[in-house]
XYZ file of C-alpha atoms in Angstrom:
291
model
C 112.608 164.353 -33.346
C 115.439 161.957 -34.224
C 115.997 160.459 -37.641
C 115.171 157.043 -36.242
C 111.736 158.147 -35.069
C 111.110 159.873 -38.340
C 111.955 156.698 -40.297
C 109.699 154.678 -37.967
C 106.769 156.998 -38.515
C 107.290 156.946 -42.263
C 107.386 153.130 -42.277
C 104.277 152.974 -40.074
C 102.364 155.316 -42.385
C 103.506 153.282 -45.371
C 102.299 150.075 -43.734
C 98.928 151.661 -42.983
C 98.646 152.925 -46.546
C 99.624 149.581 -48.082
C 97.296 147.748 -45.713
C 94.367 149.973 -46.643
C 95.060 149.292 -50.297
C 95.252 145.540 -49.668
C 91.848 145.075 -48.001
C 88.459 145.434 -49.657
C 84.872 144.408 -48.896
C 82.191 143.061 -51.222
C 78.671 143.691 -49.886
C 75.747 141.285 -50.240
C 74.133 143.624 -52.757
C 77.272 143.896 -54.886
C 79.080 141.859 -57.509
C 82.801 142.277 -58.109
C 85.700 141.245 -60.365
C 89.378 141.125 -59.459
C 91.741 142.553 -62.065
C 95.450 142.095 -62.501
C 96.912 144.844 -64.628
C 93.450 145.274 -66.194
C 92.924 141.547 -66.885
C 90.143 139.674 -65.113
C 91.596 137.014 -62.811
C 88.573 136.422 -60.547
C 85.239 137.068 -62.292
C 82.994 136.343 -59.306
C 84.218 137.583 -55.938
C 82.016 136.335 -53.115
C 80.632 138.813 -50.543
C 82.899 139.432 -47.573
C 86.363 140.688 -46.639
C 89.163 140.053 -49.152
C 92.803 140.912 -49.758
C 94.629 141.992 -52.885
C 98.091 142.984 -53.970
C 98.347 146.778 -54.005
C 99.163 148.441 -57.313
C 98.921 145.032 -59.016
C 95.342 144.036 -58.430
C 92.296 146.224 -58.825
C 88.656 145.543 -57.883
C 85.599 146.708 -59.813
C 82.266 146.556 -58.001
C 78.813 146.448 -59.608
C 75.310 146.666 -58.188
C 74.009 143.112 -57.915
C 70.372 144.089 -57.364
C 67.630 144.251 -59.975
C 68.034 147.470 -61.945
C 65.608 149.369 -64.140
C 66.287 150.801 -67.561
C 63.625 153.264 -68.679
C 63.710 153.691 -72.443
C 62.656 156.889 -74.128
C 59.367 156.769 -76.091
C 60.102 155.796 -79.679
C 57.930 155.707 -82.837
C 57.388 152.249 -84.337
C 55.462 151.302 -87.465
C 52.801 148.593 -87.436
C 51.893 146.101 -90.132
C 49.628 148.717 -91.761
C 52.545 151.205 -91.787
C 50.888 153.238 -89.029
C 53.130 154.888 -86.445
C 52.785 154.175 -82.726
C 54.653 155.913 -79.903
C 55.725 153.135 -77.516
C 57.139 153.803 -74.029
C 58.737 150.804 -72.347
C 61.026 149.782 -69.490
C 63.004 146.680 -68.522
C 64.249 145.022 -65.335
C 67.704 143.409 -65.350
C 70.613 142.385 -63.122
C 74.251 141.521 -63.658
C 74.700 137.769 -64.104
C 78.127 137.383 -65.753
C 80.471 139.914 -64.162
C 83.386 139.189 -66.509
C 81.250 139.627 -69.627
C 79.573 142.685 -68.124
C 82.951 144.290 -67.411
C 84.429 143.579 -70.850
C 81.233 144.669 -72.683
C 80.515 147.859 -70.731
C 83.770 148.573 -68.866
C 81.722 148.150 -65.727
C 79.616 151.258 -66.379
C 75.933 150.848 -65.532
C 74.910 153.832 -67.640
C 76.572 152.321 -70.690
C 74.950 148.961 -69.986
C 71.545 150.612 -69.725
C 72.081 152.448 -72.995
C 73.064 149.248 -74.841
C 70.164 147.336 -73.308
C 67.689 150.115 -74.201
C 68.945 150.031 -77.789
C 68.379 146.284 -78.050
C 64.923 146.593 -76.496
C 63.961 149.257 -79.037
C 65.208 147.053 -81.891
C 63.173 144.133 -80.542
C 60.081 146.300 -80.126
C 60.443 147.559 -83.682
C 60.498 143.963 -84.986
C 57.555 142.867 -82.827
C 55.363 145.864 -83.700
C 56.138 145.578 -87.412
C 54.382 142.195 -87.700
C 51.212 143.270 -85.838
C 48.275 145.564 -86.504
C 47.351 148.555 -84.357
C 44.512 146.628 -82.750
C 46.803 143.733 -81.875
C 49.505 145.973 -80.424
C 47.139 148.131 -78.380
C 44.920 145.447 -76.887
C 44.707 142.132 -78.690
C 48.276 140.783 -78.384
C 49.975 143.209 -76.004
C 50.909 140.578 -73.434
C 52.075 138.213 -76.155
C 54.209 140.985 -77.665
C 56.033 141.613 -74.372
C 56.511 137.886 -73.746
C 57.943 137.306 -77.239
C 60.228 140.320 -76.870
C 61.570 139.110 -73.528
C 62.168 135.585 -74.878
C 64.046 136.943 -77.895
C 66.260 139.262 -75.841
C 67.189 137.075 -72.854
C 69.839 134.996 -74.602
C 71.132 137.955 -76.615
C 71.728 140.326 -73.698
C 73.162 137.542 -71.551
C 75.682 136.618 -74.259
C 76.565 140.144 -75.335
C 76.235 142.166 -72.110
C 76.408 139.595 -69.322
C 73.086 140.640 -67.795
C 69.914 138.697 -67.011
C 66.752 140.226 -68.430
C 64.133 139.850 -65.710
C 61.177 141.475 -67.454
C 60.174 143.853 -70.231
C 57.015 145.934 -70.013
C 55.260 148.441 -72.236
C 54.129 151.387 -70.122
C 52.166 153.334 -72.676
C 51.193 153.248 -76.342
C 50.088 156.454 -78.012
C 49.056 157.356 -81.519
C 50.580 160.319 -83.338
C 48.226 163.244 -83.682
C 48.006 162.918 -87.457
C 46.539 159.399 -87.261
C 44.778 159.375 -83.879
C 41.651 161.079 -85.237
C 41.257 158.682 -88.167
C 41.869 155.649 -85.977
C 39.379 156.946 -83.446
C 36.735 157.458 -86.126
C 37.276 153.976 -87.509
C 37.125 152.360 -84.091
C 34.025 154.418 -83.272
C 32.354 153.271 -86.498
C 33.195 149.652 -85.707
C 31.755 149.989 -82.212
C 28.587 151.622 -83.552
C 28.174 148.825 -86.095
C 28.613 146.237 -83.372
C 26.129 148.117 -81.164
C 23.542 148.174 -83.969
C 23.951 144.450 -84.489
C 23.467 143.808 -80.777
C 20.406 146.056 -80.710
C 18.895 144.271 -83.714
C 19.513 140.896 -82.141
C 18.061 142.102 -78.857
C 14.997 143.559 -80.574
C 14.428 140.319 -82.475
C 14.739 138.327 -79.284
C 12.419 140.744 -77.466
C 9.781 140.444 -80.211
C 9.939 136.667 -79.983
C 9.605 136.753 -76.193
C 6.765 139.276 -76.411
C 4.883 137.193 -79.022
C 5.296 134.044 -76.943
C 4.070 135.895 -73.849
C 1.026 137.293 -75.685
C 0.204 133.856 -77.039
C 0.514 132.343 -73.591
C -1.688 135.091 -72.111
C -4.353 134.412 -74.762
C -4.254 130.682 -74.086
C -4.424 131.180 -70.312
C -7.321 133.663 -70.615
C -9.245 131.330 -72.960
C -8.725 128.372 -70.649
C -9.762 130.454 -67.653
C -12.905 131.702 -69.459
C -13.778 128.144 -70.468
C -13.291 126.876 -66.917
C -15.301 129.812 -65.532
C -18.181 129.162 -67.938
C -18.179 125.485 -67.058
C -18.204 126.294 -63.326
C -20.895 128.926 -63.839
C -23.016 126.509 -65.900
C -22.623 123.790 -63.303
C -23.561 126.283 -60.577
C -26.634 127.469 -62.469
C -27.692 123.882 -63.100
C -27.225 123.018 -59.462
C -29.141 126.135 -58.370
C -31.971 125.314 -60.796
C -32.097 121.773 -59.453
C -32.246 123.000 -55.862
C -34.930 125.575 -56.737
C -36.972 122.970 -58.569
C -36.774 120.518 -55.701
C -37.746 123.234 -53.222
C -40.605 124.567 -55.344
C -41.980 121.115 -56.043
C -42.369 120.512 -52.320
C -44.950 123.405 -52.050
C -45.770 125.145 -55.354
C -48.447 127.329 -53.791
C -46.085 128.713 -51.183
C -43.552 129.448 -53.916
C -46.197 131.321 -55.881
C -47.156 133.275 -52.767
C -43.560 134.351 -52.013
C -43.053 135.410 -55.603
C -46.174 137.568 -55.420
C -44.984 139.221 -52.204
C -41.645 139.999 -53.806
C -43.439 141.468 -56.820
C -45.612 143.638 -54.515
C -42.482 144.829 -52.683
C -40.641 145.769 -55.862
C -43.735 147.484 -57.352
C -44.514 149.754 -54.391
C -40.993 150.836 -53.238
C -41.572 154.610 -53.733
C -44.291 156.732 -52.168
C -45.241 158.317 -55.493
C -45.416 155.049 -57.412
C -48.668 154.503 -59.309
C -49.688 151.146 -60.754
C -52.614 150.943 -63.125
C -54.086 147.440 -63.456
C -57.525 145.914 -63.706
C -59.118 144.974 -60.373
C -59.650 141.367 -61.444
C -56.022 141.034 -62.527
C -54.092 137.935 -61.464
C -51.593 140.327 -59.883
C -53.959 141.035 -56.965
C -54.919 137.438 -56.379
C -53.245 137.162 -52.949
C -54.373 140.628 -51.930
C -58.035 139.680 -52.426
C -57.803 136.140 -51.167
C -54.975 134.905 -48.947
C -55.764 131.366 -49.935
C -54.926 132.179 -53.516
C -58.265 131.247 -54.818
C -58.463 127.847 -53.101
């Protein structure tokens, strides 16, 4: 191989090397800054194909998607000086690439550590002004909302990131206080249950008394109406009997005697001892009844 060909190949390789160092790509999911001797000259490189000056310019790329920082569970003291173990996480993304680079040197792990530290400080302040009941259930959503509002401007100014959301995953009590808190909460629930039972019993007694009174009134009214109907029926029956008997008193007397005979001699062994001239045998001796 001649010297000329060797020089040509060396120049070609140098061109390829320089060209590869001059071209770079920013993806849609990335954010990038262009540096010139370590100084930021373009803080927001748009996605696409770009060129740079080799050995003069340098490009730092960051993940532009929403990232998650999972903080380690930390003990925090409430307003009553009771310790709570709080486990939280946060969602964030890079918003100011220049600030993010200068604050963290472009290292996501360092950014997560700084953000986790600020979240823990904010949680400590928020928990310190609330009781255990408020932190656990009463004002949990309000606590997270206040924490996020307090941290958004701070982390954007100091770290160049946008805080999307902060959430508390779990709140636990230390073993030395969990039993006492449980007993107190159990006593409060039992007291509340007794109050509800007493109120329910009082209400039940009132409903039962009203029902008994209503039953008594309904039964009395029904008895009164029944007696009135029965009295009217007896009066009507008496009137009908009287009208019928007045039409033929002798026939009525005869039918009553027959019924008396029938009821007196129902059994074969029945014995009736009366005087022969008794009025009871009037129709047996004389069908005309004495007429």
